[in-house]
XYZ file of C-alpha atoms in Angstrom:
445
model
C -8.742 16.854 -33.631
C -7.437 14.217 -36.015
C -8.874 10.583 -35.807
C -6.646 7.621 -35.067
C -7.813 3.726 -35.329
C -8.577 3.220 -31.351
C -10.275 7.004 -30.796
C -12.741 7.134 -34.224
C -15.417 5.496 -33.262
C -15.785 6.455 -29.202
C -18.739 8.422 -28.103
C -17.652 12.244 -27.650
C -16.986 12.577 -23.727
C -19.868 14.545 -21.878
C -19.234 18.350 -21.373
C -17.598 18.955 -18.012
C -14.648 20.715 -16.789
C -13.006 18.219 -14.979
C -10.201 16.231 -17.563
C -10.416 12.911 -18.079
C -8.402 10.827 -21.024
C -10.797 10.745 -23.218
C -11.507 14.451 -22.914
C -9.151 16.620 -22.686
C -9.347 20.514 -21.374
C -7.342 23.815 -22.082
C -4.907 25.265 -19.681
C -2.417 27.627 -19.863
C 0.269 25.266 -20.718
C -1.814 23.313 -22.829
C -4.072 20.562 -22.460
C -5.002 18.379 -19.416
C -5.674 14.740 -19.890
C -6.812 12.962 -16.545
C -5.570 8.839 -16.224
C -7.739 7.395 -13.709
C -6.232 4.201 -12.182
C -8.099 1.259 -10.799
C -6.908 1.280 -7.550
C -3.986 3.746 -7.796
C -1.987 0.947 -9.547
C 0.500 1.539 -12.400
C 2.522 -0.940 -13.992
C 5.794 -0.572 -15.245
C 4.807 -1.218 -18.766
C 2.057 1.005 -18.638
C 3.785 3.300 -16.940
C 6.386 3.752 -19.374
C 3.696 4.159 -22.297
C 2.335 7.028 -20.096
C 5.832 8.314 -20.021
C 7.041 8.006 -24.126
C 3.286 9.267 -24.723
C 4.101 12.537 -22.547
C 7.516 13.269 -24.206
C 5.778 12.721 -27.846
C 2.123 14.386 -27.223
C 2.504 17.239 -24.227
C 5.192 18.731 -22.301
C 6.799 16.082 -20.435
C 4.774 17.419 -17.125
C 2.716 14.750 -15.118
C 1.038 15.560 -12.042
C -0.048 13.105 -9.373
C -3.775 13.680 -8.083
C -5.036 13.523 -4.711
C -7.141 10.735 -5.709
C -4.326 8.229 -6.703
C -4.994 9.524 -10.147
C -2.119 10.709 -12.932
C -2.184 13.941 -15.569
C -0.855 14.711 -18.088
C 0.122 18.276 -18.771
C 0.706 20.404 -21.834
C -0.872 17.999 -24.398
C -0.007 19.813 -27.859
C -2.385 21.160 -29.814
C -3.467 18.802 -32.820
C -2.392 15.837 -30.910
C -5.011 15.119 -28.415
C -5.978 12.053 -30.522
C -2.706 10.692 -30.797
C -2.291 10.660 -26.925
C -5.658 8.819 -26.797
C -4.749 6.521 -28.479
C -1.837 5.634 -27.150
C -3.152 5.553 -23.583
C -5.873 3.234 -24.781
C -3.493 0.862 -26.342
C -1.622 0.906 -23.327
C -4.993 -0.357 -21.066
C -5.156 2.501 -18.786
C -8.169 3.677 -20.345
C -11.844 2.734 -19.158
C -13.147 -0.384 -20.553
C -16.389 1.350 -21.137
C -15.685 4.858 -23.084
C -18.803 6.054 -21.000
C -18.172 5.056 -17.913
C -14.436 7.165 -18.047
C -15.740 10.146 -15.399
C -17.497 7.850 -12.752
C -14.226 5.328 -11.946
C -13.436 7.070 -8.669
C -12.708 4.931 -5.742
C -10.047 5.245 -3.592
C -8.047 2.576 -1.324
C -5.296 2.874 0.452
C -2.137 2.889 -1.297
C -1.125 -0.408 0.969
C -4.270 -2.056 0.376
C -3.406 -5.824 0.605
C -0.053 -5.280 2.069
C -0.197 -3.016 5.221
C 0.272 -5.322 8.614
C -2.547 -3.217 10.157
C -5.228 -4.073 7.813
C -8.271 -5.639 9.186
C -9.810 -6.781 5.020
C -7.754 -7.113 1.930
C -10.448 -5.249 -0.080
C -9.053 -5.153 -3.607
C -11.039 -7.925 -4.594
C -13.975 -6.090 -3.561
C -12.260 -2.712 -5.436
C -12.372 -4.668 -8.428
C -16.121 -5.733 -8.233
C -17.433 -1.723 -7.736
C -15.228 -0.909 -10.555
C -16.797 -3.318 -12.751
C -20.235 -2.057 -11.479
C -19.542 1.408 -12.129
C -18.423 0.665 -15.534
C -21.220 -2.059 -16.840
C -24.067 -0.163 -15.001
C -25.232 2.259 -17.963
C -27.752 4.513 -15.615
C -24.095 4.901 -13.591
C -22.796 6.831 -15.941
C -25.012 10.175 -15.047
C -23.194 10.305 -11.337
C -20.805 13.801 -11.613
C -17.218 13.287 -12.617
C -16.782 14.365 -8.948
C -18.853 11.682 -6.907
C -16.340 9.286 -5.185
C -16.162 6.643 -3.140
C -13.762 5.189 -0.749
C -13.091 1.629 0.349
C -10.888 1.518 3.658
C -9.674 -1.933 4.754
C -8.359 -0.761 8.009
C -4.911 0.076 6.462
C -2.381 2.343 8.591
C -1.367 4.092 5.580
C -4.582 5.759 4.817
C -5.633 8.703 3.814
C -9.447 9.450 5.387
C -10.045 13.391 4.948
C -11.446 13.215 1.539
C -15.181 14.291 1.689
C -15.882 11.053 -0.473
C -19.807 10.613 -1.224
C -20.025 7.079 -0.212
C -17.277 5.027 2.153
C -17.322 1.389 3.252
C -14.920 0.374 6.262
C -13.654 -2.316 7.238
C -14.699 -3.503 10.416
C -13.145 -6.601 10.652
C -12.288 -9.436 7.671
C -16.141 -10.505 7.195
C -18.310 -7.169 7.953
C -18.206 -3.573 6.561
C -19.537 -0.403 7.645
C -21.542 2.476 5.699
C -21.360 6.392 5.746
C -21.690 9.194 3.839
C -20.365 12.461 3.235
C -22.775 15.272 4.932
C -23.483 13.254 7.811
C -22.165 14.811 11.169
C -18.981 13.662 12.439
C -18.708 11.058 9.566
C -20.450 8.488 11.865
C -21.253 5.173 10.004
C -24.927 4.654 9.197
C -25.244 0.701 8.938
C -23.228 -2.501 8.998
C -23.139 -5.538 6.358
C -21.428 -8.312 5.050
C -19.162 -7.518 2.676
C -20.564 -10.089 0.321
C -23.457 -7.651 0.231
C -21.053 -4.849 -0.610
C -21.667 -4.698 -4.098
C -25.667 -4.833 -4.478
C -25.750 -2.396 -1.675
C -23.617 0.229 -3.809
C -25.514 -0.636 -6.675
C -28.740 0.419 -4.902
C -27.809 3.466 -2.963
C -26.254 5.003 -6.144
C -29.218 4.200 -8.304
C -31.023 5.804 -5.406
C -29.251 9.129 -5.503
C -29.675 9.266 -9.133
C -33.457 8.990 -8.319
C -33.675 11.142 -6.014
C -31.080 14.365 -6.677
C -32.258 17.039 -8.299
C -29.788 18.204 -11.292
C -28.253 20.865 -8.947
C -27.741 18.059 -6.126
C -24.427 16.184 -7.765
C -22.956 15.130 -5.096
C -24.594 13.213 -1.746
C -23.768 15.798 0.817
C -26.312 18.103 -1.074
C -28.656 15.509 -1.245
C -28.176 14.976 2.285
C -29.219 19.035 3.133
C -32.451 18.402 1.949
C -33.094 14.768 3.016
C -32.521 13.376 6.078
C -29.809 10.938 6.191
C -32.285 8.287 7.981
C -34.913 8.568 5.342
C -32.605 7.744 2.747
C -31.578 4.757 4.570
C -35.507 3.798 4.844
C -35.749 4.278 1.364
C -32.557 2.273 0.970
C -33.633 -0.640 2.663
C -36.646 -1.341 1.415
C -34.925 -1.748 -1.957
C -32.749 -4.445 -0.412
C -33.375 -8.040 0.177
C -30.731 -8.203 3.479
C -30.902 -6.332 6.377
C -29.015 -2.984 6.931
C -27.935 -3.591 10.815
C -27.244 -1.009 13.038
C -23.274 -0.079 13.278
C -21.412 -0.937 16.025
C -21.643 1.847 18.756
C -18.219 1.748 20.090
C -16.243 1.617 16.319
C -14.075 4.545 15.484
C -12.115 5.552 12.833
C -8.755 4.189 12.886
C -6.433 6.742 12.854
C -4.722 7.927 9.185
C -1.207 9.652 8.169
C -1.413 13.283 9.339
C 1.678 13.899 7.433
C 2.612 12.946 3.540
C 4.281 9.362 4.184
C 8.373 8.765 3.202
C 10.617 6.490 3.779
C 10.557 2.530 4.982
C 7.475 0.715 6.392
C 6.677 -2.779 7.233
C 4.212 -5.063 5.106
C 2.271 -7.750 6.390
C 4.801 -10.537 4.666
C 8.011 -11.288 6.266
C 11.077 -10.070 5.052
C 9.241 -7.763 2.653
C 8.656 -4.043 3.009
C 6.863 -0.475 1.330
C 9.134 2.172 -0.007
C 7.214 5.379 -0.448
C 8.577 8.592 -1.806
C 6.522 11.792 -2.600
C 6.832 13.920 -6.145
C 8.114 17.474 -5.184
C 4.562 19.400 -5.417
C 2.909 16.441 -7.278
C 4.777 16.621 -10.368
C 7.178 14.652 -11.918
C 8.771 14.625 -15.299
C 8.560 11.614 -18.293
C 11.861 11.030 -17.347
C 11.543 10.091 -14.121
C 8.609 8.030 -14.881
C 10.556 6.026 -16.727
C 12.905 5.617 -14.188
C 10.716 4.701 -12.022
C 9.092 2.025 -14.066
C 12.640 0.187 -14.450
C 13.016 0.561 -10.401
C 9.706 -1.381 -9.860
C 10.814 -4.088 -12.074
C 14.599 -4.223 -10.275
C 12.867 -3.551 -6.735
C 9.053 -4.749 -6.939
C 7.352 -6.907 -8.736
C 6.425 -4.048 -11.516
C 4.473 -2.249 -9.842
C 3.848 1.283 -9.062
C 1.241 2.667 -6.473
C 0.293 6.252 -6.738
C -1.018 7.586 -3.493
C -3.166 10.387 -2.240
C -0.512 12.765 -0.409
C 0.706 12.997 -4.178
C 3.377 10.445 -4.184
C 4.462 6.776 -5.059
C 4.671 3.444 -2.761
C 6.694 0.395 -4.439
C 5.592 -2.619 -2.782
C 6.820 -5.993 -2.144
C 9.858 -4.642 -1.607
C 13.231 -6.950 -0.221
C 14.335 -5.607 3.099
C 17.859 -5.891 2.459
C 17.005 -3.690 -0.400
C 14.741 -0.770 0.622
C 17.740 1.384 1.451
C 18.816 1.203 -2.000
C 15.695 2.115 -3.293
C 15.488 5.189 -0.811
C 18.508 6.353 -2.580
C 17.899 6.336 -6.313
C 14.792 7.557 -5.947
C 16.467 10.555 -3.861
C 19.000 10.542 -7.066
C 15.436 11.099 -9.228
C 14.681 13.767 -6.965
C 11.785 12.362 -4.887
C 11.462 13.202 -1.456
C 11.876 9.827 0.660
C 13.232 11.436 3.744
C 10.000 12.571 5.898
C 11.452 15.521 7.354
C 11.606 17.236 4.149
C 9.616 20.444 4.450
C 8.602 19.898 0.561
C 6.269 16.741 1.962
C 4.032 19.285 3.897
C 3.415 21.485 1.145
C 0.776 21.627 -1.663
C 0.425 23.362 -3.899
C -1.718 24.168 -7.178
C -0.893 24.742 -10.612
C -0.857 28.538 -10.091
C -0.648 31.427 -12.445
C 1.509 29.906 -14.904
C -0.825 27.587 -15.806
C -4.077 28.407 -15.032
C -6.136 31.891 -15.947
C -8.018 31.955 -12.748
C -4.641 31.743 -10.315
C -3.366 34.860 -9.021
C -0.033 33.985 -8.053
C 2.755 31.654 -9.312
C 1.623 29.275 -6.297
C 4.241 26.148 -7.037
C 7.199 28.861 -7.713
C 6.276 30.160 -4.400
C 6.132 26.492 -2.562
C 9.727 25.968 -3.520
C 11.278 28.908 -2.412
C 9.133 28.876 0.707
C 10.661 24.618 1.659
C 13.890 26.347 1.175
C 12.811 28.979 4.119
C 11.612 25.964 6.161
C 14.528 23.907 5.389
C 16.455 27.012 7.312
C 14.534 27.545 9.825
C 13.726 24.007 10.707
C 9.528 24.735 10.617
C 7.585 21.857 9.403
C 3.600 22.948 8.251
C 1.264 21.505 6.649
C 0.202 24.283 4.394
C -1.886 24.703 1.047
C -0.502 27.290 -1.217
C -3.587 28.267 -3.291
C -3.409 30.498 -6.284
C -7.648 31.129 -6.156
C -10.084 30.316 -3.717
C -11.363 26.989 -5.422
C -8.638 24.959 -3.477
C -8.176 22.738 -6.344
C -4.943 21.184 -5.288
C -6.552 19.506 -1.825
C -9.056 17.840 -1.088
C -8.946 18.619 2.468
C -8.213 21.424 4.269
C -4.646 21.631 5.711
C -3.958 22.535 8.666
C -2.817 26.370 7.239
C -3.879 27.723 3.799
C -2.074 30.545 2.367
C -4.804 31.867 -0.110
C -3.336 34.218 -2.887
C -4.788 38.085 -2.757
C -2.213 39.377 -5.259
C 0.489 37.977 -7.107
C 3.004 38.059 -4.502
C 0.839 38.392 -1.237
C -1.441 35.580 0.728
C -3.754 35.818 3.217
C -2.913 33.158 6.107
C -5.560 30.720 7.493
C -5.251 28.322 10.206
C -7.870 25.251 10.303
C -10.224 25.528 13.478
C -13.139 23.385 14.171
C -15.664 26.824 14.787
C -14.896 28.174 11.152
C -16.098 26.500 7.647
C -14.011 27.166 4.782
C -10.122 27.509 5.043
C -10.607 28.208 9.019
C -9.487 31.653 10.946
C -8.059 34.332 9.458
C -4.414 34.454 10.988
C -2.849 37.351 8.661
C -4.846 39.827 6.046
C -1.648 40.088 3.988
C 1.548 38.463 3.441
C 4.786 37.992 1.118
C 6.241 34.322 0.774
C 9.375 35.685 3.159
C 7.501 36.935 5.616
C 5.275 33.361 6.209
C 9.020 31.739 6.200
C 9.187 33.479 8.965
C 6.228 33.722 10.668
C 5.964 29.502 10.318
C 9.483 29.848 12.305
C 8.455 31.863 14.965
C 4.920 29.822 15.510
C 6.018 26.305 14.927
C 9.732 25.961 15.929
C 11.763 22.970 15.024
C 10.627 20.005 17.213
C 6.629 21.342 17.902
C 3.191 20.367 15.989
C 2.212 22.060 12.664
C -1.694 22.337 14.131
């Protein structure tokens, strides 16, 4: 692909078949470039690059990740550099060309301005960014090894299998776990001023002690016992890992994709959030978007992990008017809409390895639900890599041909996508089987 000033002289991006911006991979509908953003955060200016760069370079298609992360979809062939460079000029790229795989750390969308946090941790966010970035022997951790900071936030999303977590456990102390370790328990409790040479240890650690085929710290964890690591972690410390407090538990998180109106932790101020139908929204409404954060909040744009945006900082007088233009854009801010339990991956007309036209199929099945008044949470996957969630929903509908899917419910004594409800089914026919199992009014699990 041609050079352009800001891409000729970066390192060429390590093989892998994850996207990221600087490298781009093939798909049906063209190429997939990957926008990581620190903390979820967009702002409007940036977001509007993103946007003109999408109309000019690819399709017009963005997605919005599970991990508060943007894509761009259909990037034209021949232009790759051209959208590189743009995105770089518009300083959502990495600050290190290197360290572009390994930025993956999640907070809560509301980090900072949820009433029910017990830390405001971007501060902290912005620290283990920095290490990740300016840590060269970082840069080996798999484009997939995450980590997750939870201040205590309501609107939270803690089902992701990250690697490495730190909660809060109140404004001065945070606890430690990692993924592969039963139940999710924690494993030790600091200060958070230790926060950062802790994470700078423990990954260095794994790096040590993985072998090439162990890329991510629940494999680590099969072969090494999770309190030998933390022997081996301590004595590589100069502060004491203390033993977490026995009677913490996890606070509870959204079961559902958020919408609508909720409170912030400054009076008279308030969250919007609004979900993209499937994940995906156009350049348009990007733009749109960008010019309703300036009118509505500050600027700024939070993506969030159920897929969708939250506009901060928001005047309560006017979140209702908000609500509605982003329902004019077509986002779904009303949290009975059937559309906000669905997910859904690319599918067949995008990607070789999906079997059936999964976000065609999503649509028509909301309009089932939207008749029958059934509410799952379901995952309409294409293939059986489950790329669209992170987690497993409470129901999977797994394609077996292009217009059938095998139906799986989520249950506690089954790995994988759960029990085996149905060998064989069309889209109709789980319309109705959703309406005659979870009637309008009951649980989806």
């Amino acid at each position: 692909m041609r050079d352009c000033p800001l891409t000729a002289e970066l390192p060429p991006p390590r093989a892998s078949a994850c996207p990221g911006l600087l490298r781009i991979v093939p798909a049906l509908d063209g190429g997939i470039c990957r926008v990581k953003l620190p903390g979820g955060v967009l702002r409007s200016a940036q977001a509007r690059a993103i946007g003109e760069a999408a109309r000019r370079y690819a399709s017009g298609t963005l997605e919005l990740t599970n991990r508060s992360n943007l894509q761009i979809r259909g990037v034209l062939p021949g232009q790759e550099s051209a959208l590189i460079g743009a995105l770089l000029a518009a300083g959502v790229g990495p600050r290190v060309a290197a360290a572009d795989d390994v930025r993956n750390l999640l907070l809560s969308p509301a980090a900072g301005l949820d009433p029910q946090a017990r830390m405001d941790v971007r501060p902290l966010a912005g620290q283990l960014l920095d290490l990740l970035q300016d840590t060269p022997a970082l840069h080996a951790l798999s484009a997939k090894f995450a980590l997750q900071l939870d201040g205590g936030e309501a609107l939270a999303m803690r089902e992701h299998p990250h690697d490495l977590w730190l909660a809060a456990e109140d404004e001065r102390h945070l606890l430690l776990g990692l993924a592969g370790c039963p139940n999710d328990a924690p494993l030790a409790r600091i200060e958070a001023a230790q926060a950062v040479e802790l994470v700078r240890q423990l990954l260095l650690l794994f790096l040590e002690l993985a072998t090439p085929e162990q890329s991510r710290m629940r494999q680590l964890l099969a072969q090494l016992p999770a309190s030998e690591l933390l022997q081996r972690l301590q004595a590589r410390l100069d502060f004491p890992l203390q033993p977490p407090t026995a009677d913490w538990q996890t606070p509870a998180g959204v079961e559902r994709a958020p919408a609508g109106i909720y409170p912030q932790a400054r009076a008279g101020l308030c969250m919007v959030v609004a979900g993209a139908q499937l994940g995906r929204l156009h350049a348009e409404q990007l733009l749109a978007l960008a010019e309703l954060s300036e009118r509505h909040a500050g600027g700024e744009l939070r993506l969030t992990p159920w897929q969708g945006l939250l506009l901060g900082n928001v005047q309560q007088a006017e979140a209702a008017t908000l609500c509605n233009a982003l329902g004019e854009l077509g986002l779904l801010h009303e949290a009975g809409d059937p559309l906000l339990g669905l997910v859904a991956c690319t599918g067949s007309a995008a990607c070789a390895r999906g079997l059936a036209d999964s976000k065609h199929h999503a649509l028509h099945l909301a309009e089932l639900l939207r008749a029958n008044g059934a509410r799952p949470q379901a995952h309409l996957s294409a293939c059986p890599r489950s790329c669209a969630s992170a987690r497993v929903q409470p129901y999977t509908l797994l394609a077996s041909t292009p217009d059938h899917y095998q139906l799986y419910q989520r249950t506690p004594e089954v790995t994988g996508f759960g029990r085996l409800l149905v060998p064989s089914m069309t889209i109709d026919e789980a319309g109705a089987w959703f309406a005659r199992h979870l009637p309008a009014g009951l649980p989806d699990a």
